[in-house]
Amino acid sequence: MSPARNLAEPAAPARPLLSVAGLGKSYGGRIGCADVSFDLWPGEVLGIVGESGSGKSTLLGCLAGQLAPDRGQVIFDTAEGPQDTLTMSEPQRRRLMRGDWAFVHQNPRDGLRMGVSASGNVGERLMAVGARHYGDIRAEAADWLGRVEIAADRIDDRPRQFSGGMQQRLQIARNLVTNPRLVFMDEPTGGLDVSVQARLLDLLRGLVRQMGLSAIIVTHDLAVVRLLADRLMVMKDGRVIEQGLTDQVLDDPQAAYTQLLVSSVLQV
Amino acid sequence: MSPGDSDSPYNFAYLDEDTKRMIRRAILKGVAVPGYQVPFASREMPMPYGWGTGGVQVTAACLVPEDRLKVIDQGADDTTNAVSIRKFFERTAGIATTETTTEASLIQTRHRIPETPLTEDQILVYQVPIPEPLRFLEPRETETRKMHALEDYGLMHVKLYEDIARHGAIATSYAYPVRVGDRYVMDPSPIPKFDNPKLSDNAALQLFGAGREQRIYALPPYTKVVSLDFEDHPFQATKAEHDCDLCGASDSYLDEVILDDRGGRMFVCSDTDFCTRRRAAGHVGCLGEPA
Ligand SMILES: Nc1ncnc2c1ncn2[C@@H]1O[C@H](COP(=O)(O)OP(=O)(O)OP(=O)(O)O)[C@@H](O)[C@H]1O
Ligand SMILES: [Mg+2]
């Protein structure tokens, strides 16, 4: 956020965008995630790290309305004020998912319509919230494809004809086009090779800065959180074992597990 | 032999009364919730799927002995499909039939709406192959049902968007999707989009039956039906830019008929009854002869 904008908006946000308390979900006897509580403030990017099976995706799914938790609260600051997204009606929750929220999947196939053109993929969210002018939708889609560095002559191609990195950038454009207030990402750079990852990260960082995005990003990759996240949450066996400012956690990890995580990555 | 008699091998209109009652319940629900697809337990009919088994069951459930039935296939009364369905009800219900739109109390149709405006005393029954307008983009039935329930119809416009992006205009010319009473998005069956305006504010009761897919839906008389479009690409009810070569009509939907292998062709009304009656009234097209 630029200093000028800070001046123009005098008061700091009065309340969190998302307030999570006592969230838990089990799969039969196995814990998915348990006892998760945190606040996310507007404009903040929260990273969630932890080894495979530690409950990151489960937690993200519960936060984004894709999985039904067993207990807890997920209070989102909606246009009508804070509301528990777990107890609101399905139509209300869907409205959030179409407009205020966005979800970037690890596998672009889960987040894209593979049979629909790139610009149609980006336009879908605009049409879902009522856009009915073809020319405007197309112009907006073309603008967004440009912002994620997809060439203008590819906007009518199907995602199938795109590389993995392009598909992921397309998924990001499709999600950000409606200016969502909260973006969920599950391993946005997973499954891509290193140079492609770096380019995508760079792009994401630019967008996060420009748009002042609020986001929750799940990842294995500490490089991702170092670059994008203001705050960090470390999970193990379904529970949050450490959280704090990203630099603090990475430079001075408290929990033994976090120390291991940090040192193992830094060695690579 | 007269169907319905105790010594007749068939119950009136082939289906047993319990089945008809079940179908009527689905029809009533459809009428109560215009455009909503009501599931029903479709029965085996003595004809293959794709031959209008859904429409036939709806017709059977609506027929009374006083009815006069008309059956059209792409506008024509004399095609195999139309003839066999008409014969089927002549034999199993003993009802009168007609080819004249204005004389019919019930019209079963495949892929057309008659040109002659319908009245409050008439029922139009459509044969529907695929009732789900969202299927093209979302194959999961669990998901499409949710989308209808939540009026989550952005996807419908994605389909039209793709049309314009690819062809420069909305190329969908059959089964053009509509919004019913500001609520449900509906597939009007594969009628040409030329017929879409006739769906709206129609005096007749319109019923839709899909046999293989086991769905019934309805438009009560005078229901508002709007064809989906974009502000800058408004819906257009198009037809061949031509007059009927037999009756000269300029406002009816035309079929193109190939006359020889040297490019000879003519355009004729797809609605054969409409064309016949115009010629009987003295109208002549440029290739027609006075009746
Ligand atoms: N659908 C499911 N049914 C049963 N158990 C599940 C299911 N999904 C996840 N689990 C279990 O819940 C726990 C947390 O899984 P989750 O997918 O949330 O982990 P994760 O941190 O996202 O792992 P990864 O980094 O490999 O994606 C694991 O023990 C996993 O086996
Ligand atoms: Mg995961």
Coordinates of C-alpha atoms and ligand atoms in Angstrom, one line a residue:
Chain A
M1 CA 0.0 0.0 0.0
S2 CA 1.4 3.4 -0.9
P3 CA 2.0 6.1 1.7
A4 CA -0.4 8.4 -0.2
R5 CA -3.2 5.9 0.2
N6 CA -2.4 5.5 3.9
L7 CA -2.9 9.2 4.3
A8 CA -6.1 9.2 2.4
E9 CA -7.5 6.5 4.6
P10 CA -6.9 7.9 8.1
A11 CA -8.4 5.2 10.4
A12 CA -6.8 1.8 10.6
P13 CA -9.3 -1.0 9.9
A14 CA -11.5 -1.3 13.0
R15 CA -12.0 -5.0 12.8
P16 CA -10.6 -8.2 11.2
L17 CA -11.6 -9.3 7.8
L18 CA -11.7 -12.9 9.0
S19 CA -11.9 -14.1 12.5
V20 CA -11.5 -17.8 13.2
A21 CA -12.1 -19.5 16.5
G22 CA -11.8 -23.1 17.6
L23 CA -12.1 -24.5 14.1
G24 CA -11.8 -28.2 13.8
K25 CA -12.5 -31.1 11.4
S26 CA -11.9 -34.8 11.6
Y27 CA -12.2 -37.5 9.0
G28 CA -13.7 -40.4 10.9
G29 CA -11.2 -40.9 13.7
R30 CA -8.4 -39.0 12.0
I31 CA -7.8 -35.3 12.8
G32 CA -7.9 -33.1 9.7
C33 CA -7.3 -29.9 11.7
A34 CA -8.1 -28.9 15.3
D35 CA -8.4 -25.9 17.6
V36 CA -7.4 -23.3 15.0
S37 CA -7.9 -19.7 15.9
F38 CA -6.6 -16.5 14.3
D39 CA -7.6 -13.1 12.9
L40 CA -6.8 -11.9 9.4
W41 CA -6.7 -8.1 9.0
P42 CA -7.6 -6.3 5.8
G43 CA -4.6 -6.1 3.4
E44 CA -2.8 -8.9 5.2
V45 CA -1.3 -12.0 3.7
L46 CA -1.2 -15.0 5.9
G47 CA 1.0 -18.0 5.0
I48 CA 0.2 -21.5 6.3
V49 CA 3.1 -23.9 6.2
G50 CA 3.7 -27.5 7.5
E51 CA 4.6 -30.9 6.2
S52 CA 2.5 -33.1 4.1
G53 CA -0.6 -34.2 5.9
S54 CA -0.4 -31.5 8.6
G55 CA -3.9 -30.3 7.8
K56 CA -3.2 -27.2 5.6
S57 CA -5.6 -28.0 2.8
T58 CA -8.3 -29.2 5.3
L59 CA -8.0 -25.9 7.1
L60 CA -8.1 -23.8 3.9
G61 CA -11.1 -25.8 2.7
C62 CA -13.0 -25.2 5.9
L63 CA -12.2 -21.4 5.8
A64 CA -13.3 -21.1 2.2
G65 CA -16.6 -22.9 2.5
Q66 CA -15.6 -25.9 0.6
L67 CA -15.4 -28.3 3.5
A68 CA -17.8 -28.5 6.4
P69 CA -15.9 -28.2 9.7
D70 CA -17.2 -30.1 12.8
R71 CA -16.8 -27.2 15.2
G72 CA -15.7 -23.6 15.5
Q73 CA -16.5 -20.2 13.9
V74 CA -15.3 -18.5 10.7
I75 CA -16.5 -14.9 10.9
F76 CA -16.2 -12.9 7.8
D77 CA -16.7 -9.1 7.6
T78 CA -19.4 -9.1 4.9
A79 CA -20.9 -6.0 3.3
E80 CA -23.7 -6.3 6.0
G81 CA -21.2 -6.7 8.8
P82 CA -19.4 -9.7 10.5
Q83 CA -21.2 -13.0 10.0
D84 CA -20.4 -16.6 10.7
T85 CA -19.9 -18.2 7.3
L86 CA -20.5 -21.6 8.7
T87 CA -24.1 -20.9 9.8
M88 CA -25.1 -18.6 7.0
S89 CA -27.5 -19.9 4.3
E90 CA -26.0 -21.7 1.3
P91 CA -27.2 -18.9 -1.2
Q92 CA -25.4 -16.3 1.0
R93 CA -22.2 -18.4 1.1
R94 CA -22.3 -18.9 -2.7
R95 CA -22.7 -15.2 -3.2
L96 CA -19.5 -14.7 -1.2
M97 CA -17.7 -17.4 -3.2
R98 CA -18.7 -15.7 -6.4
G99 CA -17.8 -12.2 -5.5
D100 CA -15.9 -11.5 -2.3
W101 CA -13.8 -14.6 -2.2
A102 CA -11.5 -16.3 -4.6
F103 CA -9.9 -19.7 -4.5
V104 CA -6.7 -20.6 -6.4
H105 CA -6.2 -24.3 -6.6
Q106 CA -2.9 -26.1 -6.7
N107 CA -4.0 -27.9 -9.9
P108 CA -5.3 -25.4 -12.4
R109 CA -7.6 -28.1 -13.8
D110 CA -9.6 -27.9 -10.5
G111 CA -10.0 -24.1 -10.9
L112 CA -10.5 -23.7 -14.6
R113 CA -13.1 -24.7 -17.2
M114 CA -10.9 -26.6 -19.6
G115 CA -13.4 -26.5 -22.4
V116 CA -13.9 -22.7 -22.2
S117 CA -11.6 -20.1 -23.8
A118 CA -9.2 -18.1 -21.7
S119 CA -11.2 -14.9 -21.9
G120 CA -14.4 -16.9 -21.1
N121 CA -12.7 -18.3 -18.0
V122 CA -11.9 -14.9 -16.8
G123 CA -15.3 -13.5 -17.8
E124 CA -17.2 -16.1 -16.0
R125 CA -17.0 -14.4 -12.6
L126 CA -18.0 -11.1 -14.1
M127 CA -21.1 -12.7 -15.7
A128 CA -21.8 -14.5 -12.4
V129 CA -22.2 -11.2 -10.6
G130 CA -24.4 -9.8 -13.4
A131 CA -22.2 -8.3 -16.2
R132 CA -24.2 -8.4 -19.4
H133 CA -22.2 -6.3 -21.9
Y134 CA -20.1 -8.6 -24.1
G135 CA -17.7 -5.9 -25.2
D136 CA -17.0 -4.7 -21.6
I137 CA -16.6 -8.3 -20.3
R138 CA -14.1 -9.0 -23.1
A139 CA -12.2 -5.8 -22.6
E140 CA -11.9 -6.6 -18.9
A141 CA -10.8 -10.2 -19.5
A142 CA -8.2 -9.0 -22.0
D143 CA -6.9 -6.5 -19.6
W144 CA -6.5 -9.1 -16.9
L145 CA -4.9 -11.6 -19.2
G146 CA -2.4 -8.9 -20.0
R147 CA -1.7 -8.4 -16.3
V148 CA -0.9 -12.1 -15.9
E149 CA 1.3 -11.9 -19.0
I150 CA -0.8 -14.0 -21.4
A151 CA -0.4 -12.6 -24.9
A152 CA -3.4 -10.9 -26.5
D153 CA -3.5 -13.4 -29.4
R154 CA -4.1 -16.3 -27.0
I155 CA -7.2 -15.0 -25.3
D156 CA -9.5 -17.2 -27.3
D157 CA -7.4 -20.4 -26.8
R158 CA -8.6 -23.1 -24.5
P159 CA -6.5 -23.7 -21.3
R160 CA -5.6 -27.1 -22.7
Q161 CA -3.4 -25.4 -25.2
F162 CA -1.5 -23.6 -22.4
S163 CA 1.6 -24.7 -20.4
G164 CA 1.2 -25.4 -16.7
G165 CA 2.6 -22.0 -15.7
M166 CA 0.2 -20.2 -18.1
Q167 CA -2.7 -22.2 -16.8
Q168 CA -1.9 -21.2 -13.3
R169 CA -1.6 -17.5 -14.3
L170 CA -5.0 -17.8 -16.1
Q171 CA -6.5 -19.2 -12.9
I172 CA -5.2 -16.3 -11.0
A173 CA -6.6 -13.8 -13.5
R174 CA -10.0 -15.6 -13.4
N175 CA -10.0 -15.3 -9.6
L176 CA -8.8 -11.7 -9.3
V177 CA -11.0 -10.1 -12.0
T178 CA -13.9 -9.4 -9.6
N179 CA -11.6 -7.7 -7.1
P180 CA -12.2 -10.2 -4.3
R181 CA -11.7 -9.1 -0.8
L182 CA -10.1 -12.3 0.3
V183 CA -8.1 -14.8 -1.8
F184 CA -7.4 -18.4 -0.8
M185 CA -4.6 -20.2 -2.4
D186 CA -3.6 -23.8 -2.0
E187 CA 0.0 -24.4 -3.2
P188 CA -0.2 -21.9 -6.1
T189 CA 3.3 -22.7 -7.2
G190 CA 3.2 -26.4 -6.6
G191 CA 3.8 -28.7 -9.6
L192 CA 5.6 -26.1 -11.6
D193 CA 9.3 -26.1 -12.4
V194 CA 11.6 -23.8 -10.6
S195 CA 12.0 -21.0 -13.2
V196 CA 8.3 -21.0 -13.8
Q197 CA 7.7 -20.8 -10.1
A198 CA 9.9 -17.8 -9.8
R199 CA 8.1 -15.9 -12.5
L200 CA 4.7 -16.7 -11.0
L201 CA 5.8 -15.7 -7.6
D202 CA 7.1 -12.4 -8.9
L203 CA 3.7 -11.8 -10.6
L204 CA 1.8 -12.7 -7.5
R205 CA 3.9 -10.4 -5.4
G206 CA 3.2 -7.5 -7.8
L207 CA -0.5 -8.2 -7.7
V208 CA -0.6 -8.5 -3.9
R209 CA 1.1 -5.1 -3.6
Q210 CA -0.9 -3.3 -6.3
M211 CA -4.3 -4.5 -5.2
G212 CA -3.6 -4.5 -1.4
L213 CA -4.9 -8.1 -1.4
S214 CA -5.9 -10.0 1.7
A215 CA -4.9 -13.6 1.2
I216 CA -4.4 -16.9 2.9
I217 CA -1.7 -19.0 1.1
V218 CA -1.0 -22.6 1.9
T219 CA 2.4 -23.9 0.8
H220 CA 5.2 -26.3 1.4
D221 CA 7.6 -23.7 0.1
L222 CA 9.2 -21.3 2.6
A223 CA 10.4 -19.1 -0.3
V224 CA 6.8 -18.4 -1.2
V225 CA 5.9 -17.3 2.3
R226 CA 9.1 -15.2 2.7
L227 CA 8.2 -13.3 -0.5
L228 CA 4.4 -13.0 0.0
A229 CA 3.3 -13.5 3.6
D230 CA 3.2 -10.8 6.3
R231 CA 2.4 -13.4 8.9
L232 CA 3.0 -17.1 9.2
M233 CA 1.2 -20.0 10.8
V234 CA 3.0 -23.4 11.2
M235 CA 0.9 -26.5 11.4
K236 CA 1.8 -30.0 12.6
D237 CA -0.6 -32.9 13.0
G238 CA -3.6 -30.7 12.4
R239 CA -2.7 -28.1 15.0
V240 CA -1.1 -24.6 14.8
I241 CA 2.1 -24.9 16.7
E242 CA 3.6 -21.5 16.0
Q243 CA 2.5 -18.2 14.5
G244 CA 3.8 -14.7 14.2
L245 CA 5.3 -12.2 11.8
T246 CA 7.0 -14.1 8.9
D247 CA 10.5 -12.8 9.4
Q248 CA 10.2 -13.4 13.1
V249 CA 9.1 -17.0 12.7
L250 CA 11.6 -17.8 9.9
D251 CA 14.6 -16.1 11.6
D252 CA 13.9 -17.1 15.1
P253 CA 11.7 -20.2 15.1
Q254 CA 10.6 -21.3 18.6
A255 CA 9.0 -24.7 18.1
A256 CA 11.4 -27.5 17.6
Y257 CA 9.4 -28.6 14.5
T258 CA 9.6 -25.1 13.0
Q259 CA 13.4 -25.1 13.6
L260 CA 13.6 -28.3 11.7
L261 CA 11.4 -27.0 8.9
V262 CA 13.4 -23.8 8.5
S263 CA 16.8 -25.4 8.7
S264 CA 15.9 -28.2 6.2
V265 CA 14.7 -25.7 3.7
L266 CA 17.6 -23.3 4.1
Q267 CA 20.0 -26.1 3.5
V268 CA 18.6 -26.8 0.1
Chain B
M1 CA -62.6 -52.6 -30.4
S2 CA -62.8 -49.4 -28.5
P3 CA -60.0 -48.5 -26.0
G4 CA -61.2 -48.2 -22.4
D5 CA -63.8 -50.9 -22.8
S6 CA -63.3 -53.7 -20.4
D7 CA -62.5 -56.1 -23.3
S8 CA -59.9 -53.8 -24.8
P9 CA -56.3 -54.9 -24.4
Y10 CA -55.4 -51.3 -23.6
N11 CA -56.3 -48.8 -20.9
F12 CA -57.4 -45.5 -22.4
A13 CA -54.3 -43.8 -23.9
Y14 CA -52.1 -46.9 -23.2
L15 CA -50.8 -45.9 -19.7
D16 CA -52.6 -47.3 -16.6
E17 CA -54.5 -44.8 -14.5
D18 CA -52.0 -44.9 -11.6
T19 CA -49.1 -44.0 -13.9
K20 CA -51.2 -41.1 -15.4
R21 CA -51.9 -39.8 -12.0
M22 CA -48.2 -39.9 -11.2
I23 CA -47.5 -38.0 -14.4
R24 CA -50.3 -35.5 -13.8
R25 CA -48.8 -34.7 -10.3
A26 CA -45.5 -34.0 -12.0
I27 CA -47.3 -31.8 -14.5
L28 CA -49.1 -29.9 -11.8
K29 CA -45.9 -29.3 -9.9
G30 CA -44.3 -28.1 -13.2
V31 CA -47.2 -25.7 -13.7
A32 CA -46.9 -24.4 -10.2
V33 CA -43.1 -23.8 -10.6
P34 CA -42.7 -22.6 -14.2
G35 CA -39.5 -23.7 -15.8
Y36 CA -38.5 -26.1 -13.0
Q37 CA -37.6 -29.6 -14.1
V38 CA -39.7 -32.1 -12.2
P39 CA -38.4 -35.6 -12.0
F40 CA -40.9 -38.3 -12.8
A41 CA -40.8 -42.1 -13.2
S42 CA -40.7 -42.4 -16.9
R43 CA -42.3 -45.7 -18.2
E44 CA -41.2 -47.9 -21.0
M45 CA -43.2 -47.0 -24.1
P46 CA -43.6 -49.1 -27.2
M47 CA -41.2 -46.9 -29.1
P48 CA -37.5 -46.2 -28.8
Y49 CA -36.1 -43.2 -26.9
G50 CA -35.5 -40.3 -29.1
W51 CA -39.0 -40.9 -30.7
G52 CA -40.7 -38.7 -28.2
T53 CA -41.4 -41.1 -25.3
G54 CA -41.5 -38.2 -22.8
G55 CA -43.9 -36.2 -24.9
V56 CA -46.1 -39.3 -25.5
Q57 CA -46.4 -39.9 -21.8
V58 CA -47.3 -36.3 -21.1
T59 CA -49.9 -36.4 -23.9
A60 CA -51.3 -39.7 -22.6
A61 CA -51.7 -38.2 -19.1
C62 CA -53.5 -35.2 -20.5
L63 CA -55.8 -36.8 -23.1
V64 CA -59.6 -37.1 -22.5
P65 CA -61.9 -38.9 -25.0
E66 CA -63.2 -35.5 -26.3
D67 CA -59.7 -34.4 -27.4
R68 CA -58.7 -33.8 -30.9
L69 CA -55.0 -34.5 -31.3
K70 CA -52.5 -33.0 -33.8
V71 CA -48.9 -34.3 -34.0
I72 CA -46.1 -32.5 -35.8
D73 CA -42.4 -33.3 -36.4
Q74 CA -40.4 -30.3 -37.4
G75 CA -43.7 -28.6 -38.4
A76 CA -44.9 -31.4 -40.6
D77 CA -47.9 -33.7 -39.9
D78 CA -46.9 -36.3 -42.4
T79 CA -43.4 -37.5 -41.2
T80 CA -42.9 -41.0 -39.9
N81 CA -42.5 -39.9 -36.3
A82 CA -45.7 -37.7 -36.4
V83 CA -47.7 -40.3 -38.2
S84 CA -46.8 -43.1 -35.9
I85 CA -47.5 -41.2 -32.7
R86 CA -50.9 -40.1 -34.1
K87 CA -51.7 -43.7 -35.0
F88 CA -50.6 -44.8 -31.6
F89 CA -53.2 -42.6 -29.9
E90 CA -55.9 -43.3 -32.5
R91 CA -55.5 -47.0 -31.6
T92 CA -55.0 -46.7 -27.9
A93 CA -57.3 -43.8 -27.0
G94 CA -59.7 -43.8 -29.9
I95 CA -59.5 -40.0 -30.0
A96 CA -60.0 -37.9 -33.1
T97 CA -57.0 -36.4 -34.8
T98 CA -56.5 -33.5 -37.1
E99 CA -53.8 -31.7 -39.1
T100 CA -55.3 -28.3 -38.6
T101 CA -53.8 -26.3 -35.8
T102 CA -57.0 -24.4 -35.0
E103 CA -59.0 -27.6 -34.6
A104 CA -56.6 -29.3 -32.3
S105 CA -57.2 -29.3 -28.5
L106 CA -53.8 -30.9 -27.9
I107 CA -50.7 -30.7 -30.1
Q108 CA -47.7 -32.8 -29.6
T109 CA -44.6 -31.4 -31.3
R110 CA -41.1 -32.2 -32.0
H111 CA -38.9 -29.1 -32.7
R112 CA -41.4 -26.5 -33.7
I113 CA -44.2 -24.2 -32.4
P114 CA -47.1 -23.8 -34.9
E115 CA -47.2 -20.5 -36.8
T116 CA -50.9 -20.0 -36.1
P117 CA -51.3 -18.4 -32.6
L118 CA -52.6 -20.8 -30.0
T119 CA -55.5 -20.3 -27.7
E120 CA -56.4 -20.8 -24.1
D121 CA -58.2 -24.0 -25.0
Q122 CA -55.1 -25.7 -26.3
I123 CA -52.2 -27.6 -24.8
L124 CA -48.8 -27.8 -26.6
V125 CA -46.7 -30.8 -25.6
Y126 CA -43.0 -30.8 -26.5
Q127 CA -40.8 -33.8 -27.0
V128 CA -37.5 -33.0 -25.2
P129 CA -34.2 -34.9 -25.7
I130 CA -32.0 -33.1 -23.1
P131 CA -33.9 -31.0 -20.5
E132 CA -30.8 -29.5 -18.7
P133 CA -29.7 -26.2 -20.3
L134 CA -26.5 -26.2 -18.1
R135 CA -25.3 -29.6 -19.1
F136 CA -23.1 -28.4 -21.9
L137 CA -20.8 -26.7 -19.4
E138 CA -21.5 -28.6 -16.2
P139 CA -22.0 -32.3 -16.6
R140 CA -22.5 -33.0 -12.9
E141 CA -26.2 -33.2 -12.1
T142 CA -25.7 -32.6 -8.4
E143 CA -24.0 -29.3 -9.4
T144 CA -26.6 -28.2 -12.0
R145 CA -29.4 -28.8 -9.5
K146 CA -27.7 -26.6 -7.0
M147 CA -27.1 -23.9 -9.6
H148 CA -30.8 -23.9 -10.4
A149 CA -31.7 -23.8 -6.7
L150 CA -29.4 -20.8 -6.1
E151 CA -30.1 -19.0 -9.4
D152 CA -26.4 -19.4 -10.1
Y153 CA -26.7 -18.8 -13.9
G154 CA -23.4 -17.1 -14.8
L155 CA -22.4 -20.2 -16.7
M156 CA -25.3 -19.8 -19.2
H157 CA -23.8 -16.5 -20.3
V158 CA -20.4 -18.1 -20.6
K159 CA -21.8 -20.4 -23.3
L160 CA -23.2 -17.4 -25.2
Y161 CA -19.9 -15.5 -24.6
E162 CA -18.0 -18.4 -26.2
D163 CA -20.3 -18.3 -29.2
I164 CA -19.7 -14.7 -29.8
A165 CA -15.9 -15.0 -29.2
R166 CA -15.7 -17.8 -31.7
H167 CA -18.3 -16.9 -34.4
G168 CA -18.8 -13.1 -33.9
A169 CA -22.4 -13.6 -33.0
I170 CA -24.5 -15.9 -30.9
A171 CA -24.4 -19.0 -33.1
T172 CA -26.8 -21.0 -31.0
S173 CA -29.8 -21.4 -33.3
Y174 CA -31.7 -24.3 -31.8
A175 CA -32.5 -25.0 -28.1
Y176 CA -31.7 -21.4 -27.4
P177 CA -31.8 -21.0 -23.6
V178 CA -34.5 -18.8 -21.9
R179 CA -35.2 -17.4 -18.5
V180 CA -38.8 -18.2 -17.3
G181 CA -40.7 -15.8 -15.1
D182 CA -37.4 -14.1 -14.0
R183 CA -36.5 -17.3 -12.2
Y184 CA -35.5 -20.6 -13.9
V185 CA -33.3 -21.0 -16.9
M186 CA -34.9 -23.5 -19.2
D187 CA -34.1 -25.4 -22.4
P188 CA -37.0 -24.9 -24.8
S189 CA -36.2 -28.2 -26.6
P190 CA -34.6 -28.0 -30.0
I191 CA -37.0 -25.5 -31.5
P192 CA -35.4 -23.0 -33.8
K193 CA -34.7 -19.7 -32.0
F194 CA -37.1 -18.2 -34.5
D195 CA -39.9 -19.8 -32.3
N196 CA -38.6 -18.5 -29.0
P197 CA -40.7 -15.3 -28.9
K198 CA -43.8 -17.6 -29.2
L199 CA -42.9 -19.2 -25.9
S200 CA -43.6 -16.0 -24.1
D201 CA -47.0 -14.8 -23.1
N202 CA -48.6 -17.7 -25.0
A203 CA -52.3 -18.3 -24.3
A204 CA -51.9 -22.1 -24.4
L205 CA -50.5 -24.4 -21.7
Q206 CA -47.1 -25.6 -22.7
L207 CA -45.8 -28.9 -21.3
F208 CA -42.3 -30.4 -21.9
G209 CA -41.6 -34.1 -21.5
A210 CA -38.2 -35.8 -21.5
G211 CA -38.5 -39.6 -21.4
R212 CA -35.0 -40.9 -21.2
E213 CA -34.0 -38.1 -18.8
Q214 CA -37.2 -38.5 -16.8
R215 CA -38.1 -34.8 -16.5
I216 CA -41.3 -32.8 -17.0
Y217 CA -41.5 -29.0 -17.0
A218 CA -44.1 -26.5 -17.9
L219 CA -45.0 -22.9 -19.0
P220 CA -48.5 -22.0 -17.7
P221 CA -50.5 -19.7 -20.1
Y222 CA -49.2 -16.1 -20.3
T223 CA -45.8 -16.8 -18.7
K224 CA -43.0 -14.4 -19.4
V225 CA -40.1 -16.1 -21.2
V226 CA -37.0 -14.2 -22.1
S227 CA -34.2 -15.4 -24.4
L228 CA -30.8 -14.9 -22.8
D229 CA -28.5 -12.4 -24.5
F230 CA -26.0 -9.5 -24.0
E231 CA -26.8 -5.8 -24.1
D232 CA -24.6 -5.4 -27.1
H233 CA -25.6 -8.6 -28.8
P234 CA -29.4 -8.7 -28.3
F235 CA -31.4 -11.9 -29.1
Q236 CA -32.6 -12.1 -32.7
A237 CA -35.3 -14.5 -33.9
T238 CA -33.7 -15.3 -37.3
K239 CA -34.9 -17.3 -40.3
A240 CA -33.9 -17.7 -43.9
E241 CA -34.1 -14.4 -45.6
H242 CA -36.7 -15.5 -48.1
D243 CA -40.4 -15.8 -48.6
C244 CA -42.1 -19.2 -48.8
D245 CA -41.9 -20.3 -52.5
L246 CA -45.3 -22.1 -52.2
C247 CA -47.5 -19.7 -50.2
G248 CA -45.4 -16.5 -50.3
A249 CA -45.4 -16.0 -46.5
S250 CA -42.7 -13.7 -45.3
D251 CA -43.1 -14.3 -41.6
S252 CA -42.9 -18.1 -41.2
Y253 CA -40.0 -20.4 -40.5
L254 CA -38.7 -21.9 -43.7
D255 CA -37.1 -25.2 -44.6
E256 CA -34.7 -25.3 -47.5
V257 CA -35.5 -28.0 -50.0
I258 CA -32.9 -29.3 -52.4
L259 CA -34.5 -29.8 -55.8
D260 CA -31.7 -31.3 -57.9
D261 CA -27.9 -31.9 -57.9
R262 CA -27.3 -28.7 -59.8
G263 CA -27.9 -26.3 -57.0
G264 CA -31.6 -26.0 -57.5
R265 CA -33.5 -25.4 -54.2
M266 CA -36.6 -23.8 -52.8
F267 CA -37.7 -22.4 -49.5
V268 CA -41.0 -23.7 -48.0
C269 CA -42.9 -23.2 -44.7
S270 CA -41.8 -25.8 -42.2
D271 CA -45.3 -25.6 -40.8
T272 CA -47.2 -27.6 -43.4
D273 CA -50.7 -26.8 -42.1
F274 CA -50.0 -23.1 -42.1
C275 CA -48.7 -23.2 -45.7
T276 CA -51.6 -25.4 -46.9
R277 CA -54.2 -23.0 -45.4
R278 CA -52.5 -20.0 -46.9
R279 CA -52.6 -21.6 -50.3
A280 CA -56.2 -22.5 -49.9
A281 CA -56.9 -18.9 -49.1
G282 CA -55.4 -17.9 -52.4
H283 CA -51.8 -16.9 -51.5
V284 CA -49.2 -18.0 -54.0
G285 CA -45.4 -18.0 -53.7
C286 CA -43.0 -17.6 -56.7
L287 CA -42.7 -21.3 -57.4
G288 CA -46.2 -22.2 -56.3
E289 CA -49.4 -22.8 -58.3
P290 CA -52.7 -21.5 -57.3
A291 CA -54.6 -24.0 -55.1
Ligands
LIG1 N1 -11.0 -36.8 2.3 C1 -10.2 -37.2 3.3 N2 -10.6 -38.4 4.0 C2 -9.9 -38.8 5.0 N3 -8.8 -38.3 5.5 C3 -8.4 -37.1 4.9 C4 -9.1 -36.6 3.8 N4 -8.4 -35.4 3.4 C5 -7.4 -35.3 4.2 N5 -7.3 -36.3 5.1 C6 -6.4 -36.5 6.2 O1 -6.3 -35.3 7.0 C7 -5.0 -35.0 7.3 C8 -4.7 -33.6 6.8 O2 -4.7 -33.6 5.4 P1 -4.5 -32.3 4.5 O3 -4.8 -32.7 3.1 O4 -5.3 -31.2 5.1 O5 -3.0 -32.1 4.6 P2 -2.0 -31.0 3.9 O6 -1.3 -30.3 5.0 O7 -2.8 -30.2 2.9 O8 -1.1 -32.0 3.1 P3 -0.3 -31.8 1.7 O9 0.8 -30.9 2.0 O10 0.2 -33.1 1.4 O11 -1.3 -31.2 0.7 C9 -4.1 -36.1 6.8 O12 -3.9 -37.0 7.8 C10 -5.0 -36.7 5.7 O13 -4.6 -38.0 5.5
MG2 MG -2.8 -30.0 0.7

